[in-house]
């Protein structure tokens, strides 16, 4: 769960790659943490491993130079940029690739909240202590991450031919164990009529019996999501939402706080993580189901971005996530006390205006 440990675990598995490495990230920073990864990629490339890198152009603005792709390709690393920013008309410019995926030989996968940039691994601390989470997958569940990567790779512009046969990147199914926990990676796209990311969160709130705990960097809710959280709390479910104590974007932080009063009034408990900015996107419910991924509790993740996550149930990781939440709560303050019901009228008016703008943020 610690992002520094997550980086170490990912590098350890990258060094073992023998066939291929796929990496898809919203943001890559051409700096310390990436340089460590790139050194491993180059070493594996020299050993005959196929390496592909895919990143979002807007997400990586300010992190890399325009010659980044050329430098990687000169080394033999295949690289693509998702939805490049240009001066011409692009009606899809607002649809960004917010996914974070690493697949190694089709047998090991990583995903979660962290991008490949220094602040995510504590090498820089612009917003206090950075809190993030990730998950390592092995076995058959990795296939879903592999397919998600290849579909996005094919959808992105490029001169090379599209992958038409995914099977060479999908190892044979492991059928050794008779009883398995449920582990299901999933991906969401703004190009269809399904709001899978939001539907998962809403379903957790609707089916929770004892508790449903969430952590998110941004809290910009749709009416449906707010209604689901409120109804769960009203019927006696312990609904908690953790947001950052230190913002990375002050305007978004103000909008996040504008939801506190309504949720608390309906019985939802709000917490702010005091050490700094929490970038984790995770939930756990009733000691039986949990998820970790890239999906924020906000409009952008629900309606505009390409996202991914992993849903799992009836496995030891659920208890580990609950225990992790309990440790997080020890470093939180009550959000309603910080930004409670006794606000000045001018502040309330500001909140109303921000809420009207929230679908655009």
CSV table of N, CA and C in Angstrom, one decimal, residues 27 49 53-54 56 58 118 148 161-162 164 188 194 205 224 228 236 294 305 310 335 351 358 360:
chain,number,residue,atom,x,y,z
A,27,UNK,N,0.6,9.9,-16.3
A,27,UNK,CA,1.7,10.9,-16.2
A,27,UNK,C,3.0,10.1,-16.0
A,49,UNK,N,13.6,-8.7,-24.5
A,49,UNK,CA,12.2,-8.4,-24.0
A,49,UNK,C,11.5,-7.3,-24.8
A,53,UNK,N,5.7,1.5,-24.1
A,53,UNK,CA,5.3,2.6,-23.1
A,53,UNK,C,4.2,3.4,-23.7
A,54,UNK,N,3.2,3.8,-22.9
A,54,UNK,CA,2.0,4.5,-23.4
A,54,UNK,C,1.6,5.5,-22.4
A,56,UNK,N,-0.4,9.6,-21.3
A,56,UNK,CA,-1.3,10.6,-21.7
A,56,UNK,C,-0.6,11.9,-21.9
A,58,UNK,N,-1.6,15.2,-22.0
A,58,UNK,CA,-2.0,16.3,-21.1
A,58,UNK,C,-1.5,16.0,-19.7
A,118,UNK,N,8.0,11.6,-9.4
A,118,UNK,CA,8.7,11.6,-8.1
A,118,UNK,C,7.8,11.9,-7.0
A,148,UNK,N,-6.8,-4.7,-21.8
A,148,UNK,CA,-7.1,-3.2,-21.6
A,148,UNK,C,-5.9,-2.4,-22.2
A,161,UNK,N,1.4,-1.3,-37.5
A,161,UNK,CA,0.2,-2.1,-37.6
A,161,UNK,C,-0.4,-2.4,-36.2
A,162,UNK,N,-1.8,-2.5,-36.2
A,162,UNK,CA,-2.4,-2.8,-34.9
A,162,UNK,C,-2.3,-4.2,-34.5
A,164,UNK,N,-3.6,-7.6,-33.9
A,164,UNK,CA,-4.8,-8.3,-34.2
A,164,UNK,C,-5.0,-9.7,-33.4
A,188,UNK,N,-12.9,1.4,-17.7
A,188,UNK,CA,-14.0,2.2,-18.1
A,188,UNK,C,-13.6,3.2,-19.2
A,194,UNK,N,-21.9,3.1,-20.8
A,194,UNK,CA,-21.8,2.5,-19.5
A,194,UNK,C,-20.9,3.4,-18.6
A,205,UNK,N,-22.3,1.1,-2.2
A,205,UNK,CA,-23.1,1.8,-1.3
A,205,UNK,C,-24.5,1.1,-1.1
A,224,UNK,N,-26.5,11.0,-8.5
A,224,UNK,CA,-26.7,9.6,-8.2
A,224,UNK,C,-25.8,9.0,-7.2
A,228,UNK,N,-26.8,7.7,-3.4
A,228,UNK,CA,-26.5,6.4,-2.9
A,228,UNK,C,-25.7,6.4,-1.6
A,236,UNK,N,-28.4,3.1,8.2
A,236,UNK,CA,-27.6,2.7,9.3
A,236,UNK,C,-26.2,2.2,8.9
A,294,UNK,N,-7.8,3.6,-10.3
A,294,UNK,CA,-7.5,5.0,-10.7
A,294,UNK,C,-8.7,5.9,-10.6
A,305,UNK,N,-12.8,10.4,-18.4
A,305,UNK,CA,-11.5,9.8,-18.5
A,305,UNK,C,-11.7,8.3,-18.8
A,310,UNK,N,-9.5,-2.6,-9.9
A,310,UNK,CA,-9.5,-4.0,-9.6
A,310,UNK,C,-10.5,-4.2,-8.5
A,335,UNK,N,-13.9,16.1,8.9
A,335,UNK,CA,-14.0,17.1,7.9
A,335,UNK,C,-15.1,18.1,8.1
A,351,UNK,N,-19.8,28.4,-2.5
A,351,UNK,CA,-20.0,27.0,-2.6
A,351,UNK,C,-21.1,26.7,-3.7
A,358,UNK,N,-19.0,22.4,-11.1
A,358,UNK,CA,-18.3,21.2,-10.8
A,358,UNK,C,-18.3,20.2,-11.9
A,360,UNK,N,-17.7,20.7,-14.9
A,360,UNK,CA,-16.7,21.2,-15.8
A,360,UNK,C,-15.3,21.0,-15.3
